Tab-separated table of C-alpha atoms and ligand atoms in Angstrom:
chain	number	residue	atom	x	y	z
N	1	UNK	CA	26.377	20.848	-3.668
N	2	UNK	CA	26.164	17.042	-4.223
N	3	UNK	CA	26.921	15.864	-7.661
N	4	UNK	CA	23.932	15.408	-9.833
N	5	UNK	CA	22.595	11.907	-9.954
N	6	UNK	CA	23.153	10.197	-13.263
N	7	UNK	CA	20.081	8.319	-14.646
N	8	UNK	CA	20.031	6.125	-17.779
N	9	UNK	CA	16.707	5.906	-19.598
N	10	UNK	CA	16.099	2.912	-21.823
N	11	UNK	CA	12.589	3.124	-23.155
N	12	UNK	CA	12.890	0.082	-25.593
N	13	UNK	CA	10.120	-1.072	-27.768
N	14	UNK	CA	6.368	-1.057	-28.049
N	15	UNK	CA	4.731	1.235	-25.473
N	16	UNK	CA	8.142	1.787	-23.818
N	17	UNK	CA	8.837	5.012	-25.445
N	18	UNK	CA	5.293	6.443	-24.818
N	19	UNK	CA	5.138	5.655	-21.067
N	20	UNK	CA	8.832	6.810	-20.598
N	21	UNK	CA	7.742	10.153	-22.111
N	22	UNK	CA	5.424	10.542	-19.153
N	23	UNK	CA	8.330	9.912	-16.763
N	24	UNK	CA	10.436	12.577	-18.491
N	25	UNK	CA	7.630	15.046	-17.784
N	26	UNK	CA	7.793	14.205	-14.170
N	27	UNK	CA	11.646	14.529	-14.300
N	28	UNK	CA	11.162	18.126	-15.873
N	29	UNK	CA	8.648	18.899	-13.138
N	30	UNK	CA	11.102	17.955	-10.392
N	31	UNK	CA	13.712	20.193	-12.081
N	32	UNK	CA	11.461	23.177	-12.501
N	33	UNK	CA	9.317	22.979	-9.296
N	34	UNK	CA	11.660	21.280	-6.787
N	35	UNK	CA	15.074	22.219	-8.129
N	36	UNK	CA	15.908	18.389	-8.217
N	37	UNK	CA	18.082	18.022	-11.305
N	38	UNK	CA	19.373	14.834	-12.814
N	39	UNK	CA	21.930	14.153	-15.444
N	40	UNK	CA	20.075	12.168	-18.093
N	41	UNK	CA	21.197	9.873	-20.702
N	42	UNK	CA	18.940	7.858	-22.968
N	43	UNK	CA	19.788	4.969	-25.284
N	44	UNK	CA	18.305	2.251	-27.414
N	45	UNK	CA	17.691	-1.319	-26.006
N	46	UNK	CA	15.891	-4.549	-27.181
N	47	UNK	CA	14.309	-4.504	-30.568
N	48	UNK	CA	15.096	-0.933	-31.282
N	49	UNK	CA	18.747	-1.634	-30.607
N	50	UNK	CA	18.662	-4.818	-32.698
N	51	UNK	CA	17.330	-2.858	-35.724
N	52	UNK	CA	19.743	0.076	-35.385
N	53	UNK	CA	22.955	-1.890	-34.161
N	54	UNK	CA	22.429	-5.486	-34.640
N	55	UNK	CA	22.437	-6.330	-30.980
N	56	UNK	CA	19.792	-5.906	-28.267
N	57	UNK	CA	22.348	-4.385	-25.878
N	58	UNK	CA	25.352	-2.494	-27.265
N	59	UNK	CA	28.552	-2.564	-25.213
N	60	UNK	CA	28.268	1.310	-25.115
N	61	UNK	CA	24.891	1.013	-23.589
N	62	UNK	CA	26.032	-1.437	-20.900
N	63	UNK	CA	28.808	1.009	-20.115
N	64	UNK	CA	26.236	3.877	-19.649
N	65	UNK	CA	24.400	1.471	-17.362
N	66	UNK	CA	27.306	0.750	-15.333
N	67	UNK	CA	28.146	4.464	-15.048
N	68	UNK	CA	24.724	5.464	-13.951
N	69	UNK	CA	23.415	5.841	-10.572
N	70	UNK	CA	20.326	3.928	-11.722
N	71	UNK	CA	18.787	2.692	-14.865
N	72	UNK	CA	14.944	3.210	-15.749
N	73	UNK	CA	13.954	0.606	-18.274
N	74	UNK	CA	10.781	0.546	-20.300
N	75	UNK	CA	9.876	-2.614	-22.116
N	76	UNK	CA	11.399	-4.904	-24.982
N	77	UNK	CA	10.193	-7.215	-27.675
N	78	UNK	CA	7.499	-7.526	-30.159
N	79	UNK	CA	6.258	-9.642	-33.159
N	80	UNK	CA	8.944	-8.095	-35.435
N	81	UNK	CA	11.655	-9.792	-33.591
N	82	UNK	CA	9.852	-13.071	-32.576
N	83	UNK	CA	11.675	-15.355	-34.980
N	84	UNK	CA	15.095	-14.343	-33.823
N	85	UNK	CA	17.625	-16.844	-32.506
N	86	UNK	CA	18.307	-17.031	-28.775
N	87	UNK	CA	21.276	-14.750	-28.957
N	88	UNK	CA	19.496	-12.063	-30.962
N	89	UNK	CA	16.356	-11.722	-28.961
N	90	UNK	CA	15.320	-8.331	-27.540
N	91	UNK	CA	14.754	-10.075	-24.135
N	92	UNK	CA	18.482	-10.823	-24.006
N	93	UNK	CA	18.862	-7.047	-23.155
N	94	UNK	CA	17.232	-7.281	-19.852
N	95	UNK	CA	18.875	-10.632	-19.138
N	96	UNK	CA	22.247	-9.342	-19.950
N	97	UNK	CA	21.771	-6.063	-17.784
N	98	UNK	CA	20.803	-8.218	-14.817
N	99	UNK	CA	23.685	-10.397	-15.225
N	100	UNK	CA	26.338	-7.839	-16.147
N	101	UNK	CA	25.414	-5.450	-13.371
N	102	UNK	CA	24.984	-8.179	-10.851
N	103	UNK	CA	21.277	-7.462	-10.330
N	104	UNK	CA	20.440	-10.393	-8.189
N	105	UNK	CA	17.384	-9.169	-6.203
N	106	UNK	CA	14.312	-8.485	-8.118
N	107	UNK	CA	11.609	-6.718	-5.966
N	108	UNK	CA	8.195	-7.013	-7.375
N	109	UNK	CA	5.398	-5.518	-5.233
N	110	UNK	CA	1.834	-6.603	-5.877
N	111	UNK	CA	-0.535	-4.096	-4.407
N	112	UNK	CA	-4.157	-3.220	-4.871
N	113	UNK	CA	-4.914	0.536	-4.914
N	114	UNK	CA	-8.157	1.084	-3.205
N	115	UNK	CA	-9.763	3.054	-6.121
N	116	UNK	CA	-8.914	-0.064	-8.262
N	117	UNK	CA	-10.161	-2.865	-6.156
N	118	UNK	CA	-12.859	-3.644	-8.671
N	119	UNK	CA	-10.220	-4.229	-11.437
N	120	UNK	CA	-9.163	-7.419	-9.900
N	121	UNK	CA	-10.626	-10.625	-11.179
N	122	UNK	CA	-10.989	-11.864	-7.667
N	123	UNK	CA	-13.589	-10.722	-5.165
N	124	UNK	CA	-12.831	-7.325	-3.510
N	125	UNK	CA	-13.012	-9.006	-0.097
N	126	UNK	CA	-10.140	-11.201	-1.016
N	127	UNK	CA	-7.872	-8.496	-2.450
N	128	UNK	CA	-8.672	-5.168	-0.652
N	129	UNK	CA	-5.629	-3.737	0.860
N	130	UNK	CA	-3.318	-6.403	-0.656
N	131	UNK	CA	0.283	-5.431	-0.361
N	132	UNK	CA	2.838	-8.266	-1.079
N	133	UNK	CA	6.504	-7.906	-1.939
N	134	UNK	CA	8.068	-10.836	-4.061
N	135	UNK	CA	11.802	-11.004	-4.014
N	136	UNK	CA	12.929	-12.887	-7.020
N	137	UNK	CA	16.528	-14.163	-7.301
N	138	UNK	CA	17.448	-12.796	-10.821
N	139	UNK	CA	21.021	-13.648	-11.809
N	140	UNK	CA	21.047	-17.372	-11.034
N	141	UNK	CA	19.011	-20.594	-11.193
N	142	UNK	CA	17.827	-22.296	-14.359
N	143	UNK	CA	17.995	-19.025	-16.325
N	144	UNK	CA	21.782	-19.200	-16.315
N	145	UNK	CA	22.793	-22.558	-15.031
N	146	UNK	CA	25.010	-24.826	-17.161
N	147	UNK	CA	24.958	-27.104	-18.885
N	148	UNK	CA	22.337	-25.714	-21.248
N	149	UNK	CA	21.589	-26.053	-24.832
N	150	UNK	CA	19.940	-28.236	-27.582
N	151	UNK	CA	21.809	-31.220	-28.815
N	152	UNK	CA	21.236	-33.916	-31.307
N	153	UNK	CA	21.490	-37.459	-29.936
N	154	UNK	CA	22.995	-40.404	-31.857
N	155	UNK	CA	19.643	-41.667	-32.791
N	156	UNK	CA	18.680	-38.372	-34.371
N	157	UNK	CA	16.369	-37.086	-31.556
N	158	UNK	CA	17.162	-33.696	-30.014
N	159	UNK	CA	17.545	-33.069	-26.420
N	160	UNK	CA	17.012	-29.699	-24.719
N	161	UNK	CA	18.808	-28.937	-21.367
N	162	UNK	CA	18.751	-26.418	-18.752
N	163	UNK	CA	20.232	-26.509	-15.203
N	164	UNK	CA	18.715	-25.328	-11.958
N	165	UNK	CA	21.662	-24.473	-9.768
N	166	UNK	CA	22.016	-22.314	-6.606
N	167	UNK	CA	24.947	-21.844	-4.223
N	168	UNK	CA	24.600	-20.807	-0.516
N	169	UNK	CA	26.111	-17.354	-1.260
N	170	UNK	CA	23.459	-16.752	-3.854
N	171	UNK	CA	20.606	-17.911	-1.589
N	172	UNK	CA	21.911	-15.935	1.403
N	173	UNK	CA	22.296	-12.623	-0.458
N	174	UNK	CA	18.765	-12.597	-1.756
N	175	UNK	CA	17.565	-14.103	1.588
N	176	UNK	CA	19.002	-10.954	3.281
N	177	UNK	CA	17.265	-8.640	0.942
N	178	UNK	CA	14.017	-10.258	1.597
N	179	UNK	CA	14.535	-10.323	5.516
N	180	UNK	CA	15.688	-6.745	5.492
N	181	UNK	CA	12.505	-5.605	3.648
N	182	UNK	CA	10.410	-7.756	5.900
N	183	UNK	CA	11.779	-5.723	8.876
N	184	UNK	CA	10.337	-2.540	7.352
N	185	UNK	CA	6.914	-4.247	6.661
N	186	UNK	CA	5.060	-6.995	8.455
N	187	UNK	CA	8.160	-9.036	9.563
N	188	UNK	CA	6.924	-12.172	7.895
N	189	UNK	CA	8.899	-14.049	5.097
N	190	UNK	CA	7.539	-17.066	3.125
N	191	UNK	CA	10.359	-18.839	1.405
N	192	UNK	CA	9.225	-20.691	-1.739
N	193	UNK	CA	10.968	-23.652	-3.428
N	194	UNK	CA	10.270	-27.269	-4.398
N	195	UNK	CA	12.331	-29.025	-1.786
N	196	UNK	CA	10.134	-32.109	-2.114
N	197	UNK	CA	11.593	-32.866	-5.564
N	198	UNK	CA	14.746	-30.799	-6.085
N	199	UNK	CA	18.089	-30.773	-4.357
N	200	UNK	CA	18.537	-27.095	-5.013
N	201	UNK	CA	15.167	-26.378	-3.446
N	202	UNK	CA	16.223	-28.237	-0.423
N	203	UNK	CA	19.422	-26.355	-0.052
N	204	UNK	CA	17.357	-23.192	-0.519
N	205	UNK	CA	15.134	-24.247	2.420
N	206	UNK	CA	18.107	-25.088	4.656
N	207	UNK	CA	20.107	-21.927	3.715
N	208	UNK	CA	17.182	-19.603	4.435
N	209	UNK	CA	16.363	-21.363	7.671
N	210	UNK	CA	20.055	-21.025	8.776
N	211	UNK	CA	20.133	-17.284	7.807
N	212	UNK	CA	16.974	-16.554	9.726
N	213	UNK	CA	18.136	-18.339	12.850
N	214	UNK	CA	21.598	-16.614	12.619
N	215	UNK	CA	20.567	-13.061	11.751
N	216	UNK	CA	16.807	-12.495	11.715
N	217	UNK	CA	15.228	-14.033	14.702
N	218	UNK	CA	12.948	-11.188	14.836
N	219	UNK	CA	11.448	-12.183	11.589
N	220	UNK	CA	8.709	-14.973	11.144
N	221	UNK	CA	9.844	-17.429	8.417
N	222	UNK	CA	7.502	-19.876	6.771
N	223	UNK	CA	8.299	-22.312	3.963
N	224	UNK	CA	5.911	-23.194	1.175
N	225	UNK	CA	6.289	-25.269	-1.857
N	226	UNK	CA	5.926	-23.394	-5.144
N	227	UNK	CA	2.789	-25.048	-6.320
N	228	UNK	CA	1.065	-24.594	-3.084
N	229	UNK	CA	2.205	-20.969	-3.141
N	230	UNK	CA	0.488	-20.562	-6.436
N	231	UNK	CA	-2.695	-21.833	-4.967
N	232	UNK	CA	-2.573	-19.831	-1.741
N	233	UNK	CA	-1.806	-16.559	-3.764
N	234	UNK	CA	-5.258	-17.020	-5.316
N	235	UNK	CA	-7.169	-18.572	-2.371
N	236	UNK	CA	-5.940	-16.070	0.225
N	237	UNK	CA	-3.215	-13.696	-0.959
N	238	UNK	CA	-3.303	-11.407	2.158
N	239	UNK	CA	-1.614	-14.167	4.182
N	240	UNK	CA	1.698	-13.189	2.490
N	241	UNK	CA	3.970	-10.277	3.331
N	242	UNK	CA	7.455	-10.904	1.633
N	243	UNK	CA	7.896	-13.879	-0.595
N	244	UNK	CA	11.605	-14.873	-1.477
N	245	UNK	CA	12.142	-17.309	-4.302
N	246	UNK	CA	14.260	-18.495	-7.124
N	247	UNK	CA	14.464	-16.928	-10.593
N	248	UNK	CA	12.009	-19.290	-12.317
N	249	UNK	CA	9.383	-19.676	-9.651
N	250	UNK	CA	9.655	-15.827	-9.048
N	251	UNK	CA	9.027	-15.263	-12.639
N	252	UNK	CA	5.843	-17.279	-12.525
N	253	UNK	CA	4.506	-16.318	-9.117
N	254	UNK	CA	5.185	-12.556	-9.873
N	255	UNK	CA	2.990	-12.642	-12.921
N	256	UNK	CA	0.264	-14.546	-10.836
N	257	UNK	CA	0.506	-12.011	-7.958
N	258	UNK	CA	0.328	-8.980	-10.532
N	259	UNK	CA	-2.764	-10.331	-12.001
N	260	UNK	CA	-4.530	-10.449	-8.462
N	261	UNK	CA	-4.371	-6.752	-8.707
N	262	UNK	CA	-6.137	-6.692	-12.100
N	263	UNK	CA	-4.004	-3.933	-13.372
N	264	UNK	CA	-0.555	-4.888	-14.767
N	265	UNK	CA	-0.325	-1.370	-16.062
N	266	UNK	CA	0.031	-0.253	-12.297
N	267	UNK	CA	2.981	-2.353	-11.179
N	268	UNK	CA	6.605	-1.280	-10.942
N	269	UNK	CA	9.557	-3.379	-9.984
N	270	UNK	CA	13.217	-2.853	-8.964
N	271	UNK	CA	16.209	-5.006	-9.469
N	272	UNK	CA	19.200	-4.343	-7.162
N	273	UNK	CA	22.796	-5.460	-6.976
N	274	UNK	CA	25.137	-5.653	-4.016
N	275	UNK	CA	26.331	-2.559	-2.287
N	276	UNK	CA	29.964	-2.041	-3.485
N	277	UNK	CA	33.019	-0.987	-1.416
N	278	UNK	CA	32.458	2.690	-2.659
N	279	UNK	CA	28.817	2.573	-1.498
N	280	UNK	CA	27.506	2.397	-5.003
N	281	UNK	CA	24.738	-0.091	-5.826
N	282	UNK	CA	23.673	-0.935	-9.263
N	283	UNK	CA	19.924	-0.942	-9.696
N	284	UNK	CA	17.412	-1.062	-12.598
N	285	UNK	CA	13.764	-0.152	-12.428
N	286	UNK	CA	11.127	-1.276	-14.717
N	287	UNK	CA	7.330	-1.738	-14.985
N	288	UNK	CA	5.976	-5.305	-14.812
N	289	UNK	CA	4.076	-4.971	-18.032
N	290	UNK	CA	5.514	-5.878	-21.292
N	291	UNK	CA	5.899	-3.784	-24.520
N	292	UNK	CA	2.181	-4.460	-25.423
N	293	UNK	CA	2.763	-4.262	-29.244
N	294	UNK	CA	-0.983	-4.473	-29.870
N	295	UNK	CA	-1.517	-1.012	-28.426
N	296	UNK	CA	1.798	0.588	-29.130
N	297	UNK	CA	1.797	4.015	-30.820
N	298	UNK	CA	-1.868	4.663	-30.079
N	299	UNK	CA	-1.447	6.883	-27.112
N	300	UNK	CA	-3.503	4.668	-24.946
N	301	UNK	CA	-1.046	2.894	-22.679
N	302	UNK	CA	-1.126	3.325	-18.962
N	303	UNK	CA	1.957	5.233	-18.003
N	304	UNK	CA	1.466	4.761	-14.183
N	305	UNK	CA	3.758	1.652	-13.681
N	306	UNK	CA	6.528	3.402	-15.405
N	307	UNK	CA	6.105	6.520	-13.216
N	308	UNK	CA	5.823	4.314	-10.168
N	309	UNK	CA	8.993	2.669	-11.302
N	310	UNK	CA	10.661	6.036	-11.194
N	311	UNK	CA	9.220	6.519	-7.723
N	312	UNK	CA	10.865	3.264	-6.618
N	313	UNK	CA	14.052	4.521	-8.251
N	314	UNK	CA	13.956	7.775	-6.120
N	315	UNK	CA	13.274	5.576	-2.952
N	316	UNK	CA	15.738	2.885	-3.319
N	317	UNK	CA	18.658	4.332	-5.375
N	318	UNK	CA	18.529	7.993	-4.344
N	319	UNK	CA	17.199	7.946	-0.829
N	320	UNK	CA	14.426	10.383	-1.830
N	321	UNK	CA	11.599	8.728	0.052
N	322	UNK	CA	9.628	12.026	0.470
N	323	UNK	CA	9.419	12.664	-3.339
N	324	UNK	CA	8.689	9.009	-3.908
N	325	UNK	CA	5.773	9.175	-1.594
N	326	UNK	CA	4.558	12.472	-3.204
N	327	UNK	CA	4.525	10.874	-6.558
N	328	UNK	CA	2.663	7.709	-5.244
N	329	UNK	CA	0.021	9.948	-3.415
N	330	UNK	CA	-0.489	12.035	-6.550
N	331	UNK	CA	-1.326	8.809	-8.417
N	332	UNK	CA	-3.730	7.600	-5.888
N	333	UNK	CA	-5.464	10.993	-6.082
N	334	UNK	CA	-5.761	10.864	-9.869
N	335	UNK	CA	-7.230	7.417	-9.612
N	336	UNK	CA	-9.608	8.550	-6.788
N	337	UNK	CA	-10.734	11.487	-9.141
N	338	UNK	CA	-11.915	8.807	-11.560
N	339	UNK	CA	-9.409	9.016	-14.341
N	340	UNK	CA	-8.600	5.572	-15.916
N	341	UNK	CA	-6.676	4.333	-18.992
N	342	UNK	CA	-8.213	1.513	-20.880
N	343	UNK	CA	-6.533	-1.258	-19.056
N	344	UNK	CA	-8.087	-0.116	-15.835
N	345	UNK	CA	-11.297	1.167	-17.042
N	346	UNK	CA	-14.585	0.662	-15.100
N	347	UNK	CA	-18.074	1.913	-15.519
N	348	UNK	CA	-18.581	5.483	-14.509
N	349	UNK	CA	-14.890	6.326	-14.794
N	350	UNK	CA	-13.391	8.817	-17.356
N	351	UNK	CA	-11.307	7.079	-19.987
N	352	UNK	CA	-8.171	8.958	-20.863
N	353	UNK	CA	-5.004	8.371	-22.892
N	354	UNK	CA	-1.320	8.158	-21.941
N	355	UNK	CA	-0.656	11.923	-22.155
N	356	UNK	CA	-3.680	12.925	-20.182
N	357	UNK	CA	-2.943	10.472	-17.420
N	358	UNK	CA	0.662	11.870	-17.173
N	359	UNK	CA	-0.639	15.380	-17.197
N	360	UNK	CA	-3.141	14.673	-14.406
N	361	UNK	CA	-0.164	13.268	-12.256
N	362	UNK	CA	1.660	16.586	-12.783
N	363	UNK	CA	-1.407	18.550	-11.854
N	364	UNK	CA	-1.831	16.529	-8.626
N	365	UNK	CA	1.905	16.977	-7.925
N	366	UNK	CA	1.353	20.857	-8.368
N	367	UNK	CA	-1.192	20.669	-5.428
N	368	UNK	CA	1.171	18.923	-3.069
N	369	UNK	CA	3.102	21.189	-0.557
N	370	UNK	CA	6.653	21.735	-1.681
G	1	IPM	C1	10.261	-10.871	-16.517
G	1	IPM	C2	10.287	-11.257	-17.774
G	1	IPM	C3	11.740	-11.813	-18.322
G	1	IPM	C4	11.997	-12.912	-17.495
G	1	IPM	C5	11.734	-12.086	-19.795
G	1	IPM	C6	11.506	-11.017	-20.684
G	1	IPM	C7	13.233	-12.631	-20.028
G	1	IPM	O1	9.262	-12.326	-18.090
G	1	IPM	O2	11.103	-10.010	-16.170
G	1	IPM	O3	9.553	-11.490	-15.729
G	1	IPM	O4	11.634	-14.187	-17.686
G	1	IPM	O5	12.715	-12.683	-16.433
G	2	MG	MG1	8.183	-12.775	-16.447
């Protein structure tokens, strides 16, 4: 029998633990009903770790993440830690995990589930059937470039510096992820930068073009400036299939794309590293939504993005496409049955809390053929 896969659960702060609890029920269900058993570790991260250990990501936690086949992350941050210095912010946990595990490709799907088309702030005819995949570079660019810092000038003014920097290698490896994904989808990649004002953007455009010509001539490539992309995403989002872009632009555009769906509580994400010599690939999965401190602890958070992140984990890290699809279908059926958490509530639907929503997913899973 194959060795059990090791999963590290990092629920984090705010609603993180509540929505992770519902994933644990799905994990139990797989164990009981499908004989799929994982080796599960769980640890503190973010503000919870800061409070208990004085650091948002302990070395021991990082070691567990490196040893795991995949990491399932909840959310971090909250008002309690807002005043902390840059080196003691809960957000540092996710940035350090990306950096230390080499998770350079952040996959952020934005899709509109048919039963939720009314939740979008855009007209149904603009978003119905929307299915975009944003591939955001996530270990480089201005998030990590040097020089960086805040310095005091001789005249007493202060000066803040960050540096946008990309090498061809960094652009090519994230480009390959985007082109490979496009091959499994609509075979169209839009590469997004600001080559009209930034050298790093010009290099981005040239490198992606050369990669496409050399290795992916079967994929259609378009180039679009980041500001125009933001506009096009609102004007006609369905023109996009796969979008590939830098860390900062990807951060902005993925929030924008997520909001097109009107339901942040529904969107998962994956962040993948390189496939290593032994075939192992580090990967972290997390919902797009944050820790939502305003509703934390009230049992009203939507657990579906966290469960969908687990489905992505099964698909991309464990090759369990069939189970991933089963979970995704169960979720669509729950929505079709009219169950809604507060964030996706619409008139005529039944409003439920976190636990009832998780339970409903299990009951739909029960109905699926084994
Ligand atoms: C995201 C978040 C993070 C980022 C923060 C929490 C550091 O906004 O994952 O999009 O900027 O990458
Ligand atoms: Mg963000």
